[in-house]
Short mmCIF file of C-alpha atoms in Angstrom, two decimals:
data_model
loop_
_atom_site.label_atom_id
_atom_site.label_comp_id
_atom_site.label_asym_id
_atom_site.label_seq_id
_atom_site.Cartn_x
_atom_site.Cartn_y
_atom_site.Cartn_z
CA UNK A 236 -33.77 10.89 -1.60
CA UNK A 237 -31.38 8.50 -0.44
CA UNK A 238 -30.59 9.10 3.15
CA UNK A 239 -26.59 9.07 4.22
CA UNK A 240 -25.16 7.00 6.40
CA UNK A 241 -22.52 9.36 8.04
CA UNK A 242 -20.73 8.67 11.38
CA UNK A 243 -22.06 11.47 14.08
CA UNK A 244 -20.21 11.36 17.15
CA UNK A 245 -16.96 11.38 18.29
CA UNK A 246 -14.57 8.63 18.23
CA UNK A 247 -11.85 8.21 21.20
CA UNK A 248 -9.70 4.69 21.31
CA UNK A 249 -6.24 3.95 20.31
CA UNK A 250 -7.56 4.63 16.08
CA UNK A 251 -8.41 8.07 17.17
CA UNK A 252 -5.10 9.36 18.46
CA UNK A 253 -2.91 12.96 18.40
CA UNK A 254 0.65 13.57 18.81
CA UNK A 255 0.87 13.96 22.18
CA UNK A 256 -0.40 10.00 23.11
CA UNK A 257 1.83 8.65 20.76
CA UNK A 258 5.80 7.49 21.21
CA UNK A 259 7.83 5.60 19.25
CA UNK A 260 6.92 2.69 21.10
CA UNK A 261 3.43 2.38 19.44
CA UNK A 262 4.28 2.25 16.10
CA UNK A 263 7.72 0.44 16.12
CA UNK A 264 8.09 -3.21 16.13
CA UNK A 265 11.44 -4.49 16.44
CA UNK A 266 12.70 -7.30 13.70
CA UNK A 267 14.11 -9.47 16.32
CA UNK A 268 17.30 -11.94 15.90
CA UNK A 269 15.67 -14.57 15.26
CA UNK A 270 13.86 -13.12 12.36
CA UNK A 271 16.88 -11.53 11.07
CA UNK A 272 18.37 -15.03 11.38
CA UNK A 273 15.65 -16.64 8.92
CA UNK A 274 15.68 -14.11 6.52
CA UNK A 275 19.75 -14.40 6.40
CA UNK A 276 18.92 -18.19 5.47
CA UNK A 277 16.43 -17.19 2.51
CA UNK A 278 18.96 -14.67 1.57
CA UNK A 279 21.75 -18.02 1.42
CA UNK A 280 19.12 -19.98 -0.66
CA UNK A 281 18.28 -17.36 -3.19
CA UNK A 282 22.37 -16.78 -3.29
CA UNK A 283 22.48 -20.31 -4.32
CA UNK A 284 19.43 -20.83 -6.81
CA UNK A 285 17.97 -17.47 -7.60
CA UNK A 286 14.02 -16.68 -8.11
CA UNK A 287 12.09 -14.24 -9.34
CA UNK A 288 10.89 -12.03 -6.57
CA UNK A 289 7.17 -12.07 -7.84
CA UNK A 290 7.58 -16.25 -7.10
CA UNK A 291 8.96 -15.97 -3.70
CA UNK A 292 6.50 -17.28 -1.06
CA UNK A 293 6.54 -17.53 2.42
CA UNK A 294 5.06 -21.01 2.80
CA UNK A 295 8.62 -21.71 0.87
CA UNK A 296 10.64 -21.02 3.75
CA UNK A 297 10.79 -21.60 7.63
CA UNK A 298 10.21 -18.47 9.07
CA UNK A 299 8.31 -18.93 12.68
CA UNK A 300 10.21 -15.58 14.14
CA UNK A 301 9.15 -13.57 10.77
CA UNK A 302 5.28 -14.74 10.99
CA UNK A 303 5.29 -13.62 14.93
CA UNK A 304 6.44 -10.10 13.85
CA UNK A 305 4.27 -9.29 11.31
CA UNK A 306 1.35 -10.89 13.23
CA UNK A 307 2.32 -7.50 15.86
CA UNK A 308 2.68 -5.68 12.64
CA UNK A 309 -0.70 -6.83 11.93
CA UNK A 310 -2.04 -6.19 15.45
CA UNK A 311 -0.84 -2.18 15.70
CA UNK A 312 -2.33 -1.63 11.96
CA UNK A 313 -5.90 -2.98 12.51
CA UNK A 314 -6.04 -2.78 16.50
CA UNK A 315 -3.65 0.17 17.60
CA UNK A 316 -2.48 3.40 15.85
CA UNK A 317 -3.13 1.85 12.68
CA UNK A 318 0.73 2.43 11.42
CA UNK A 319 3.44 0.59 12.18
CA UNK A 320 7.32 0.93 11.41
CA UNK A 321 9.70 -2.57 11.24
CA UNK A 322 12.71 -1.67 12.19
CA UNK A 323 14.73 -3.22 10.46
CA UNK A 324 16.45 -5.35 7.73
CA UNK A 325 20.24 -4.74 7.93
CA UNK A 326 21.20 -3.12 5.01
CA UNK A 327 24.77 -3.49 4.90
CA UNK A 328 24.47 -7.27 4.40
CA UNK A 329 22.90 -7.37 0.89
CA UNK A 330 22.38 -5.76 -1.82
CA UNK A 331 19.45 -3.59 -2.50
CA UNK A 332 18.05 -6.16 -4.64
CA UNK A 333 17.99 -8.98 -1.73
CA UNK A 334 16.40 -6.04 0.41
CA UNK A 335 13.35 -6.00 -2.04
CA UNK A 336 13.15 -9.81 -2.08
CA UNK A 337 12.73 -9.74 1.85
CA UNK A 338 10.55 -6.85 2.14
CA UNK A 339 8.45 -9.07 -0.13
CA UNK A 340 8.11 -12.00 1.78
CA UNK A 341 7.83 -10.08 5.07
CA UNK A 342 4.97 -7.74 3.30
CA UNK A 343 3.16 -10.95 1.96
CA UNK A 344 2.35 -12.72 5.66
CA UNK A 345 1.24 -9.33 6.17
CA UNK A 346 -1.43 -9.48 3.40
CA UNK A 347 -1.03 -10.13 -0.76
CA UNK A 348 0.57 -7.70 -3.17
CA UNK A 349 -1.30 -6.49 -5.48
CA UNK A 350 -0.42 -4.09 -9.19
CA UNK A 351 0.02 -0.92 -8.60
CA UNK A 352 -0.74 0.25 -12.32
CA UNK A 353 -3.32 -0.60 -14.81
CA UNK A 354 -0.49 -2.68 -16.87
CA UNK A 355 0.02 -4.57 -13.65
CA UNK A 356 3.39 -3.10 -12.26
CA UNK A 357 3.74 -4.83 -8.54
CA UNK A 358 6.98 -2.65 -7.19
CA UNK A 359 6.36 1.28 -6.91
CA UNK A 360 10.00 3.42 -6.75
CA UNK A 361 8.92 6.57 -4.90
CA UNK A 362 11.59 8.67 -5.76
CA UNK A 363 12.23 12.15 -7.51
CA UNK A 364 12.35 11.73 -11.28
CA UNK A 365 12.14 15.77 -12.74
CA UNK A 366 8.52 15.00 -13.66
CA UNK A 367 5.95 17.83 -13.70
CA UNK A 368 2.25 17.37 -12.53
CA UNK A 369 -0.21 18.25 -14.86
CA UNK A 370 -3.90 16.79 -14.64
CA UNK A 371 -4.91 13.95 -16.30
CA UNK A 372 -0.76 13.16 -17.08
CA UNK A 373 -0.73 9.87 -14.82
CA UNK A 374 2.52 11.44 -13.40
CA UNK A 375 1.83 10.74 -10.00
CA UNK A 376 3.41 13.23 -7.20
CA UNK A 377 5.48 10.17 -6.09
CA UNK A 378 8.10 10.61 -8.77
CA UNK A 379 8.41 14.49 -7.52
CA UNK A 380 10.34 16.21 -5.04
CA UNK A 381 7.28 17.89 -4.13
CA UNK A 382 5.20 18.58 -0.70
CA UNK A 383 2.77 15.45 -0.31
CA UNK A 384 -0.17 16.89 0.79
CA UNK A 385 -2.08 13.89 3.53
CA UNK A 386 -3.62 11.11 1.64
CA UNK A 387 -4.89 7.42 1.08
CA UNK A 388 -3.32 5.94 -1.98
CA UNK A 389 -4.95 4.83 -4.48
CA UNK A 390 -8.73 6.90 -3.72
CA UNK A 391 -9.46 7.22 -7.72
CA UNK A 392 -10.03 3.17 -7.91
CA UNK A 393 -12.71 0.81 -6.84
CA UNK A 394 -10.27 -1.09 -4.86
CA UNK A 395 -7.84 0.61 -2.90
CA UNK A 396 -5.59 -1.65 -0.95
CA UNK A 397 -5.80 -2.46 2.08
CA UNK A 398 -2.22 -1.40 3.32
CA UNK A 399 0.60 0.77 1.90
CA UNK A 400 4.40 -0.58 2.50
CA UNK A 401 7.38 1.46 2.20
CA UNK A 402 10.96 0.23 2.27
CA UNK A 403 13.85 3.06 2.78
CA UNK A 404 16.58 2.32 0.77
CA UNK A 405 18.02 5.54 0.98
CA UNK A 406 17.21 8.85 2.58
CA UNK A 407 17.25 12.77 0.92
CA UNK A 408 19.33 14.85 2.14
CA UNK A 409 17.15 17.52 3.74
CA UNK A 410 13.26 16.89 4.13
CA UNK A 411 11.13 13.75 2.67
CA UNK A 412 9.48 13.67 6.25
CA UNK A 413 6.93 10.73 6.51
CA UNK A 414 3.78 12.57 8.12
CA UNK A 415 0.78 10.17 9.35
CA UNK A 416 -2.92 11.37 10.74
CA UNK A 417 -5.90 9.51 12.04
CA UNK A 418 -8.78 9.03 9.53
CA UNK A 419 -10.70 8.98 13.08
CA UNK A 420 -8.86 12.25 14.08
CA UNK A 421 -9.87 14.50 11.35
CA UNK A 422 -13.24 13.49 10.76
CA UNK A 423 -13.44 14.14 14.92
CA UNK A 424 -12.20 17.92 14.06
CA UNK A 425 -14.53 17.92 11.28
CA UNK A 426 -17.39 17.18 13.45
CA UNK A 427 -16.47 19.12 16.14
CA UNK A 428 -15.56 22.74 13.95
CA UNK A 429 -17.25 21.78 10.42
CA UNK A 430 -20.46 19.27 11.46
CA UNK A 431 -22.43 21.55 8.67
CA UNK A 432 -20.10 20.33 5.85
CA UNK A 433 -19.84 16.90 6.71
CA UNK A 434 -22.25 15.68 4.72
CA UNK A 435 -20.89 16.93 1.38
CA UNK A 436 -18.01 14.76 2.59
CA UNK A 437 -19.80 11.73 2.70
CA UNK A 438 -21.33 12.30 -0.94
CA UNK A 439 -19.05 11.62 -3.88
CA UNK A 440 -16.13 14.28 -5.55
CA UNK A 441 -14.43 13.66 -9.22
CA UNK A 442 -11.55 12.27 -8.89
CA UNK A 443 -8.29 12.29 -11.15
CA UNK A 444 -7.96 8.52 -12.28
CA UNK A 445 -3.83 9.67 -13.09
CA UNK A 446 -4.32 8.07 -16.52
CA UNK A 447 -5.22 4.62 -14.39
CA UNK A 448 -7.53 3.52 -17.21
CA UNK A 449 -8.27 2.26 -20.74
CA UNK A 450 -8.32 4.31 -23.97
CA UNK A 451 -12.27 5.42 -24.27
CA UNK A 452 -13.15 5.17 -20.22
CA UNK A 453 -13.46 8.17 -18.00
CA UNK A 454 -10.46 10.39 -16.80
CA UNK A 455 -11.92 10.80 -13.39
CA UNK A 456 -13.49 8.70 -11.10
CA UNK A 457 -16.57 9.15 -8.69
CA UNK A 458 -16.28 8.58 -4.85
CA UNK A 459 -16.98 10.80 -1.61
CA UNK A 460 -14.29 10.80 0.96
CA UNK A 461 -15.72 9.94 3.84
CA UNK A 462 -17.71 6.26 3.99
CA UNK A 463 -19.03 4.70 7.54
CA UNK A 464 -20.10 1.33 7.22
CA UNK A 465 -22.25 1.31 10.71
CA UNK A 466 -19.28 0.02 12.03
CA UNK A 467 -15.61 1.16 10.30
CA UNK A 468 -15.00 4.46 9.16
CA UNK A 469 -13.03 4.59 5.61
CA UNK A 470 -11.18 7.91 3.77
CA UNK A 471 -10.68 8.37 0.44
CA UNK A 472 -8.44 11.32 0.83
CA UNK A 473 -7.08 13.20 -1.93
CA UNK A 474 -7.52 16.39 -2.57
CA UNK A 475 -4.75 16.99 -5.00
CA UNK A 476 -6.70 14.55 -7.36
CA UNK A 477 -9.97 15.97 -6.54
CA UNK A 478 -8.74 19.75 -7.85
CA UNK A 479 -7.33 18.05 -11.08
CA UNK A 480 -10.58 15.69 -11.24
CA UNK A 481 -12.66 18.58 -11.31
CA UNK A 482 -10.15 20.43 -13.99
CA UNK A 483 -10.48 17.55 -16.12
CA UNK A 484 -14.05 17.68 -16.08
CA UNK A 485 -14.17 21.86 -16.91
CA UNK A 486 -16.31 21.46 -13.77
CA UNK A 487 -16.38 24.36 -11.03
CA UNK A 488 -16.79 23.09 -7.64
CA UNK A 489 -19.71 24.72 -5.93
CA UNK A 490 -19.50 26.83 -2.98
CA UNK A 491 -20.02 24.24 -0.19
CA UNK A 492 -17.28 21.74 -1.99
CA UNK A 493 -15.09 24.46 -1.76
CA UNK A 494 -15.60 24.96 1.74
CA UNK A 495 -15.71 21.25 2.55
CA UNK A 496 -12.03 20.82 1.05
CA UNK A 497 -10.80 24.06 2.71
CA UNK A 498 -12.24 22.68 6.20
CA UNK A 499 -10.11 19.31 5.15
CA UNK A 500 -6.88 20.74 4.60
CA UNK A 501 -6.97 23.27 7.60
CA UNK A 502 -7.36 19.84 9.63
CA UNK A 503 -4.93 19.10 7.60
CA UNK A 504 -2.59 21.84 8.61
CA UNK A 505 -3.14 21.04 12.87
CA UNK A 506 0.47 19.52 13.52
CA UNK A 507 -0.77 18.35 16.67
CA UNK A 508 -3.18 15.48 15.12
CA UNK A 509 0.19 14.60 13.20
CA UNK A 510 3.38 12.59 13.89
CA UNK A 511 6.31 13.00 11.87
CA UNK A 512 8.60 10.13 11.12
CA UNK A 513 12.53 10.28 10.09
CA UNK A 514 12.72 6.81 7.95
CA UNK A 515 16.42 4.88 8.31
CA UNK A 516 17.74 2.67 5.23
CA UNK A 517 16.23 -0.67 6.23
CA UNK A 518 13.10 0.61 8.04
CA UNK A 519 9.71 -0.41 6.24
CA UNK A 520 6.62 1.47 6.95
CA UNK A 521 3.16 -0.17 7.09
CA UNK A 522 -0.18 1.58 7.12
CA UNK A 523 -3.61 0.76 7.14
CA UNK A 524 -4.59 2.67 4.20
CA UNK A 525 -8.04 3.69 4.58
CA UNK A 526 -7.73 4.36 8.31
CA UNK A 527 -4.41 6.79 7.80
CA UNK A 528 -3.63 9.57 5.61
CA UNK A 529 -0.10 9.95 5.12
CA UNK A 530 2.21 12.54 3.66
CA UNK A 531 5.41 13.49 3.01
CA UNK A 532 7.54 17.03 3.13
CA UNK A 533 9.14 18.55 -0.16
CA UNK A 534 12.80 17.49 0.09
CA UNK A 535 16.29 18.00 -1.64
CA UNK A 536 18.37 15.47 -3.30
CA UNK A 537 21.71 14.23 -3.14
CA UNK A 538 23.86 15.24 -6.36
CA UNK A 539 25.17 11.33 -6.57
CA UNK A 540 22.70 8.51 -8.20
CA UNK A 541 23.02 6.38 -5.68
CA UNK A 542 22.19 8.47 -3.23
CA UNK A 543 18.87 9.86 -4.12
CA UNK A 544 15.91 9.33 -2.01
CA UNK A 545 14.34 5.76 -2.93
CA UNK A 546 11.43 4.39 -1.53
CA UNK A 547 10.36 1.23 -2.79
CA UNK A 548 6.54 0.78 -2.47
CA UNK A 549 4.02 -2.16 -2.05
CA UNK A 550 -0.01 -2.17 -2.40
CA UNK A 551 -1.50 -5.08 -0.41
CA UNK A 552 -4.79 -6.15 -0.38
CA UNK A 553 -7.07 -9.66 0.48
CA UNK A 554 -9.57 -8.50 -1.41
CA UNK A 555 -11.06 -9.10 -4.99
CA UNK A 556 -7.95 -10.19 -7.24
CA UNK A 557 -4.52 -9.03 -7.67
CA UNK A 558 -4.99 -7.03 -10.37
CA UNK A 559 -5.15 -3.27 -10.59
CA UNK A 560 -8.89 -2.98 -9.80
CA UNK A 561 -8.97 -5.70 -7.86
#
Protein backbone atom coordinates (compact mmCIF):
# COMPACT_ATOMS: atom_id res chain seq x y z
CA UNK A 1 0.00 0.00 0.00
CA UNK A 2 1.40 3.11 -1.07
CA UNK A 3 2.07 5.30 1.87
CA UNK A 4 0.84 9.24 1.57
CA UNK A 5 2.80 11.92 1.75
CA UNK A 6 0.47 14.45 3.59
CA UNK A 7 1.65 17.67 5.34
CA UNK A 8 1.07 17.15 9.38
CA UNK A 9 1.64 20.17 11.22
CA UNK A 10 0.73 23.50 11.21
CA UNK A 11 1.91 26.13 8.99
CA UNK A 12 2.33 29.92 10.33
CA UNK A 13 4.31 32.58 7.89
CA UNK A 14 3.03 35.27 5.72
CA UNK A 15 1.30 32.05 3.13
CA UNK A 16 -0.67 31.07 6.12
CA UNK A 17 -2.57 34.24 6.92
CA UNK A 18 -6.43 35.32 8.23
CA UNK A 19 -8.26 38.45 7.89
CA UNK A 20 -7.27 40.10 10.70
CA UNK A 21 -3.15 40.28 9.61
CA UNK A 22 -3.98 41.42 6.39
CA UNK A 23 -4.53 45.30 5.00
CA UNK A 24 -4.66 46.56 1.85
CA UNK A 25 -1.17 47.26 1.96
CA UNK A 26 -0.13 43.55 1.46
CA UNK A 27 -1.77 42.78 -1.48
CA UNK A 28 -1.75 46.15 -3.42
CA UNK A 29 1.05 47.26 -5.52
CA UNK A 30 0.79 50.57 -6.92
CA UNK A 31 1.40 51.01 -10.97
CA UNK A 32 3.64 53.90 -10.49
CA UNK A 33 4.12 56.99 -13.08
CA UNK A 34 6.67 55.85 -14.57
CA UNK A 35 5.07 52.65 -15.55
CA UNK A 36 1.97 54.32 -16.54
CA UNK A 37 4.30 56.51 -18.63
CA UNK A 38 5.72 53.38 -20.69
CA UNK A 39 2.68 51.76 -21.20
CA UNK A 40 1.15 55.28 -22.59
CA UNK A 41 4.18 54.96 -25.18
CA UNK A 42 3.19 51.24 -26.26
CA UNK A 43 -0.30 52.44 -26.32
CA UNK A 44 1.17 55.51 -29.06
CA UNK A 45 3.00 52.71 -31.04
CA UNK A 46 0.20 50.26 -31.36
CA UNK A 47 -2.04 53.62 -32.27
CA UNK A 48 0.34 54.00 -35.05
CA UNK A 49 1.02 50.34 -36.44
CA UNK A 50 -1.40 48.00 -34.81
CA UNK A 51 -0.59 44.19 -33.66
CA UNK A 52 -2.25 41.44 -32.75
CA UNK A 53 -2.39 41.19 -29.03
CA UNK A 54 -1.31 37.41 -29.00
CA UNK A 55 2.20 39.00 -30.83
CA UNK A 56 2.80 41.69 -28.38
CA UNK A 57 5.98 41.07 -26.33
CA UNK A 58 7.60 42.74 -23.74
CA UNK A 59 11.19 42.40 -24.94
CA UNK A 60 9.46 44.74 -27.84
CA UNK A 61 9.24 47.65 -25.77
CA UNK A 62 11.24 49.68 -23.07
CA UNK A 63 9.56 49.16 -20.05
CA UNK A 64 12.22 49.28 -16.93
CA UNK A 65 9.32 50.85 -14.47
CA UNK A 66 6.75 47.96 -15.73
CA UNK A 67 9.42 44.98 -15.11
CA UNK A 68 10.14 46.55 -11.39
CA UNK A 69 6.36 46.28 -10.64
CA UNK A 70 5.57 43.08 -11.59
CA UNK A 71 8.89 41.79 -10.13
CA UNK A 72 6.83 43.10 -6.47
CA UNK A 73 3.88 41.53 -8.10
CA UNK A 74 5.94 38.54 -8.35
CA UNK A 75 7.45 38.86 -4.85
CA UNK A 76 3.81 39.14 -2.79
CA UNK A 77 2.44 36.02 -5.01
CA UNK A 78 5.27 33.49 -4.33
CA UNK A 79 6.81 35.16 -1.03
CA UNK A 80 3.88 37.08 0.78
CA UNK A 81 0.06 36.59 0.85
CA UNK A 82 0.27 34.91 -2.31
CA UNK A 83 -2.35 37.54 -4.07
CA UNK A 84 -1.69 40.62 -5.24
CA UNK A 85 -3.92 43.55 -6.75
CA UNK A 86 -2.17 46.28 -9.47
CA UNK A 87 -3.77 49.10 -9.07
CA UNK A 88 -4.08 50.39 -11.85
CA UNK A 89 -4.21 51.08 -15.65
CA UNK A 90 -6.23 54.32 -16.22
CA UNK A 91 -9.15 53.45 -17.91
CA UNK A 92 -10.39 56.56 -19.20
CA UNK A 93 -7.42 56.89 -21.57
CA UNK A 94 -8.13 53.95 -23.95
CA UNK A 95 -10.32 51.91 -25.06
CA UNK A 96 -11.13 48.61 -23.59
CA UNK A 97 -9.35 46.98 -26.29
CA UNK A 98 -5.85 48.87 -25.53
CA UNK A 99 -6.66 47.84 -21.78
CA UNK A 100 -6.42 44.08 -22.83
CA UNK A 101 -3.27 44.71 -24.90
CA UNK A 102 -1.54 46.14 -21.65
CA UNK A 103 -2.82 43.77 -19.22
CA UNK A 104 -1.09 41.39 -21.64
CA UNK A 105 2.22 42.61 -21.65
CA UNK A 106 2.13 43.46 -17.93
CA UNK A 107 0.72 39.68 -17.24
CA UNK A 108 3.52 38.20 -19.55
CA UNK A 109 6.83 39.58 -17.38
CA UNK A 110 4.76 38.11 -14.80
CA UNK A 111 4.86 34.57 -16.32
CA UNK A 112 3.51 33.16 -20.06
CA UNK A 113 -0.13 32.90 -21.07
CA UNK A 114 -1.27 29.98 -21.71
CA UNK A 115 -5.11 28.52 -23.56
CA UNK A 116 -7.61 28.48 -21.47
CA UNK A 117 -9.77 25.87 -23.54
CA UNK A 118 -9.02 22.69 -25.25
CA UNK A 119 -9.38 24.64 -28.81
CA UNK A 120 -6.74 26.96 -27.45
CA UNK A 121 -8.78 30.18 -26.49
CA UNK A 122 -5.99 32.56 -24.61
CA UNK A 123 -8.57 35.51 -23.26
CA UNK A 124 -11.36 34.25 -20.71
CA UNK A 125 -14.56 37.00 -20.43
CA UNK A 126 -15.88 36.24 -16.94
CA UNK A 127 -19.05 37.69 -17.21
CA UNK A 128 -22.86 36.68 -16.86
CA UNK A 129 -24.13 35.15 -20.10
CA UNK A 130 -27.90 33.42 -18.97
CA UNK A 131 -26.13 30.05 -19.10
CA UNK A 132 -27.35 27.21 -16.85
CA UNK A 133 -24.94 24.65 -15.14
CA UNK A 134 -25.57 21.27 -15.81
CA UNK A 135 -22.75 18.51 -15.40
CA UNK A 136 -20.71 17.48 -17.99
CA UNK A 137 -22.15 20.88 -20.20
CA UNK A 138 -18.56 22.65 -20.23
CA UNK A 139 -20.63 25.77 -19.16
CA UNK A 140 -18.36 26.89 -16.68
CA UNK A 141 -19.89 28.99 -13.55
CA UNK A 142 -17.83 31.94 -14.94
CA UNK A 143 -20.39 32.88 -17.54
CA UNK A 144 -23.14 32.88 -14.51
CA UNK A 145 -24.32 35.30 -12.16
CA UNK A 146 -24.01 32.73 -9.66
CA UNK A 147 -22.28 32.35 -6.00
CA UNK A 148 -18.57 31.11 -6.73
CA UNK A 149 -18.03 28.77 -4.25
CA UNK A 150 -13.67 29.03 -3.20
CA UNK A 151 -11.56 27.43 -5.78
CA UNK A 152 -8.27 26.88 -7.89
CA UNK A 153 -9.01 27.15 -11.56
CA UNK A 154 -8.45 24.84 -13.68
CA UNK A 155 -8.21 21.48 -10.88
CA UNK A 156 -9.82 18.95 -13.65
CA UNK A 157 -6.39 19.25 -15.86
CA UNK A 158 -2.91 17.94 -15.57
CA UNK A 159 -1.59 21.36 -15.73
CA UNK A 160 -3.18 23.99 -13.94
CA UNK A 161 -1.49 27.30 -14.27
CA UNK A 162 0.50 28.69 -12.28
CA UNK A 163 -1.35 32.11 -11.72
CA UNK A 164 -4.88 33.42 -12.44
CA UNK A 165 -5.15 37.27 -13.78
CA UNK A 166 -8.17 39.26 -13.72
CA UNK A 167 -8.66 42.64 -15.35
CA UNK A 168 -11.95 44.76 -14.21
CA UNK A 169 -13.34 46.35 -16.95
CA UNK A 170 -16.46 46.99 -15.43
CA UNK A 171 -18.14 46.31 -12.13
CA UNK A 172 -22.00 44.74 -11.29
CA UNK A 173 -24.05 46.64 -9.77
CA UNK A 174 -24.62 44.92 -6.44
CA UNK A 175 -22.31 41.88 -5.38
CA UNK A 176 -19.49 40.05 -7.66
CA UNK A 177 -17.24 40.29 -4.42
CA UNK A 178 -13.69 38.85 -5.12
CA UNK A 179 -13.18 36.47 -1.95
CA UNK A 180 -9.47 34.96 -1.47
CA UNK A 181 -8.31 32.15 1.32
CA UNK A 182 -5.01 30.58 2.17
CA UNK A 183 -4.44 27.04 0.74
CA UNK A 184 -2.13 27.03 4.04
CA UNK A 185 -5.13 28.36 6.11
CA UNK A 186 -7.66 25.75 5.47
CA UNK A 187 -5.65 22.80 5.40
CA UNK A 188 -4.38 24.40 9.09
CA UNK A 189 -8.32 24.25 10.14
CA UNK A 190 -8.47 20.97 8.61
CA UNK A 191 -5.77 19.65 10.71
CA UNK A 192 -6.62 21.26 13.64
CA UNK A 193 -10.83 20.26 13.64
CA UNK A 194 -10.80 17.40 10.81
CA UNK A 195 -6.99 15.65 11.15
CA UNK A 196 -9.15 12.17 10.76
CA UNK A 197 -10.31 13.15 7.22
CA UNK A 198 -7.30 14.52 5.94
CA UNK A 199 -6.12 11.79 4.37
CA UNK A 200 -9.08 11.16 2.05
CA UNK A 201 -8.05 14.67 1.00
CA UNK A 202 -4.80 13.83 -0.08
CA UNK A 203 -6.12 10.73 -2.20
CA UNK A 204 -7.74 11.49 -5.52
CA UNK A 205 -11.81 12.67 -6.20
CA UNK A 206 -13.55 12.59 -9.90
CA UNK A 207 -13.50 15.52 -11.21
CA UNK A 208 -15.82 17.30 -13.89
CA UNK A 209 -13.38 17.87 -16.94
CA UNK A 210 -16.39 20.82 -18.11
CA UNK A 211 -16.31 19.17 -21.55
CA UNK A 212 -12.26 20.12 -21.51
CA UNK A 213 -11.56 17.07 -23.70
CA UNK A 214 -11.69 15.09 -26.96
CA UNK A 215 -14.66 13.12 -28.36
CA UNK A 216 -14.01 9.33 -26.88
CA UNK A 217 -11.77 10.49 -23.58
CA UNK A 218 -13.14 10.59 -20.10
CA UNK A 219 -15.71 13.25 -18.78
CA UNK A 220 -14.01 13.46 -15.46
CA UNK A 221 -10.71 13.61 -14.37
CA UNK A 222 -8.77 11.96 -11.36
CA UNK A 223 -6.85 14.09 -8.74
CA UNK A 224 -7.01 14.49 -4.76
CA UNK A 225 -7.09 17.99 -3.49
CA UNK A 226 -4.60 18.26 -1.30
CA UNK A 227 -0.73 17.41 -2.65
CA UNK A 228 2.54 18.23 -0.34
CA UNK A 229 5.59 17.89 -2.14
CA UNK A 230 7.95 17.64 1.21
CA UNK A 231 8.29 21.09 0.70
CA UNK A 232 5.11 23.21 -1.06
CA UNK A 233 1.71 22.50 -0.32
CA UNK A 234 -0.68 22.54 -3.60
CA UNK A 235 -4.91 22.58 -3.74
CA UNK A 236 -6.87 21.39 -6.26
CA UNK A 237 -10.03 22.86 -4.96
CA UNK A 238 -13.26 22.36 -6.47
CA UNK A 239 -15.91 21.00 -5.11
CA UNK A 240 -18.57 22.15 -7.47
CA UNK A 241 -16.75 19.91 -10.11
CA UNK A 242 -16.18 17.16 -7.77
CA UNK A 243 -20.29 16.80 -7.07
CA UNK A 244 -20.85 16.91 -10.95
CA UNK A 245 -17.64 14.54 -11.46
CA UNK A 246 -19.12 12.09 -9.34
CA UNK A 247 -22.78 12.63 -11.14
CA UNK A 248 -21.20 11.99 -14.31
CA UNK A 249 -19.78 8.90 -13.20
CA UNK A 250 -23.45 7.51 -11.53
CA UNK A 251 -20.92 7.20 -8.67
CA UNK A 252 -22.10 7.76 -4.91
CA UNK A 253 -19.51 9.24 -2.82
CA UNK A 254 -18.88 7.15 0.24
CA UNK A 255 -19.46 8.22 3.66
CA UNK A 256 -16.00 9.61 4.58
CA UNK A 257 -15.88 11.69 1.02
CA UNK A 258 -18.90 13.10 2.08
CA UNK A 259 -17.64 14.16 5.26
CA UNK A 260 -14.27 15.23 3.89
CA UNK A 261 -16.09 17.81 1.44
CA UNK A 262 -18.54 18.93 4.18
CA UNK A 263 -15.38 19.59 6.57
CA UNK A 264 -13.99 21.67 3.30
CA UNK A 265 -16.73 23.89 2.75
CA UNK A 266 -17.50 24.64 6.52
CA UNK A 267 -13.73 25.97 6.36
CA UNK A 268 -14.99 27.30 3.66
CA UNK A 269 -17.78 29.19 5.31
CA UNK A 270 -15.14 30.84 8.37
CA UNK A 271 -15.16 34.58 7.04
CA UNK A 272 -12.40 35.20 9.23
CA UNK A 273 -9.70 33.04 7.10
CA UNK A 274 -11.21 35.25 4.17
CA UNK A 275 -10.65 38.76 2.71
CA UNK A 276 -13.05 40.27 0.52
CA UNK A 277 -12.01 42.52 -2.28
CA UNK A 278 -14.21 45.40 -4.11
CA UNK A 279 -12.37 45.34 -7.76
CA UNK A 280 -12.22 49.12 -9.57
CA UNK A 281 -12.27 49.32 -13.58
CA UNK A 282 -8.52 49.20 -14.20
CA UNK A 283 -7.49 47.05 -11.20
CA UNK A 284 -5.98 43.52 -12.22
CA UNK A 285 -5.90 40.78 -9.76
CA UNK A 286 -3.06 38.21 -9.59
CA UNK A 287 -3.05 34.97 -7.66
CA UNK A 288 -0.94 32.20 -7.14
CA UNK A 289 -3.28 29.60 -8.13
CA UNK A 290 -2.49 26.57 -6.30
CA UNK A 291 -1.62 28.40 -3.08
CA UNK A 292 -5.19 30.51 -3.08
CA UNK A 293 -8.67 29.58 -3.50
CA UNK A 294 -10.67 32.31 -4.67
CA UNK A 295 -14.34 33.08 -5.04
CA UNK A 296 -16.72 35.33 -5.93
CA UNK A 297 -20.42 36.46 -4.49
CA UNK A 298 -23.68 36.00 -6.69
CA UNK A 299 -24.27 39.50 -8.10
CA UNK A 300 -26.87 41.61 -10.17
CA UNK A 301 -26.39 43.19 -13.44
CA UNK A 302 -26.73 46.41 -14.94
CA UNK A 303 -29.78 46.57 -17.53
CA UNK A 304 -27.26 48.45 -20.20
CA UNK A 305 -24.62 46.18 -22.34
CA UNK A 306 -21.99 48.08 -21.61
CA UNK A 307 -22.32 48.03 -18.30
CA UNK A 308 -22.41 44.46 -17.31
CA UNK A 309 -19.87 42.98 -15.11
CA UNK A 310 -16.70 41.98 -17.35
CA UNK A 311 -13.78 40.41 -16.19
CA UNK A 312 -11.30 39.60 -18.62
CA UNK A 313 -9.20 36.55 -17.54
CA UNK A 314 -5.58 35.20 -18.12
CA UNK A 315 -4.02 31.57 -17.27
CA UNK A 316 -0.23 31.82 -16.88
CA UNK A 317 2.03 29.23 -16.52
CA UNK A 318 6.19 28.42 -17.14
CA UNK A 319 5.53 25.14 -17.28
CA UNK A 320 5.16 22.35 -20.01
CA UNK A 321 3.80 24.23 -23.25
CA UNK A 322 1.24 26.75 -23.92
CA UNK A 323 -1.29 24.68 -24.82
CA UNK A 324 -4.35 23.62 -22.88
CA UNK A 325 -2.68 20.70 -21.04
CA UNK A 326 0.35 22.11 -21.00
Amino acid sequence: MTTLRMLTEKIAGPQAWTRDVLTPADWIVTLTEAAKDELRAVLTELRNAPLNVLLLNPADYKLDACRQVMDEVRRRTQKGPMFAVLDRLPMDEMTREESVSLYWILSSLLARPVAQKLNGQMFFDVRDTGAKLKPGSGIRPTVTNVDLRFHNDNSYNETPPEYVALLCQQTAKEGGVSRLVSVYTVHNALLEQHADLLPRLYRPFWYDRHAEHHEGESKTFAAPIFEFTGETLKARLAVREIVAGYQLRNERMDNETVAAIDAVEAVFDRPELRVDLDFRPGQIQYVNNRATGHARTEFVDWPEDERKRHLVRLWLRDEGRRGYRG
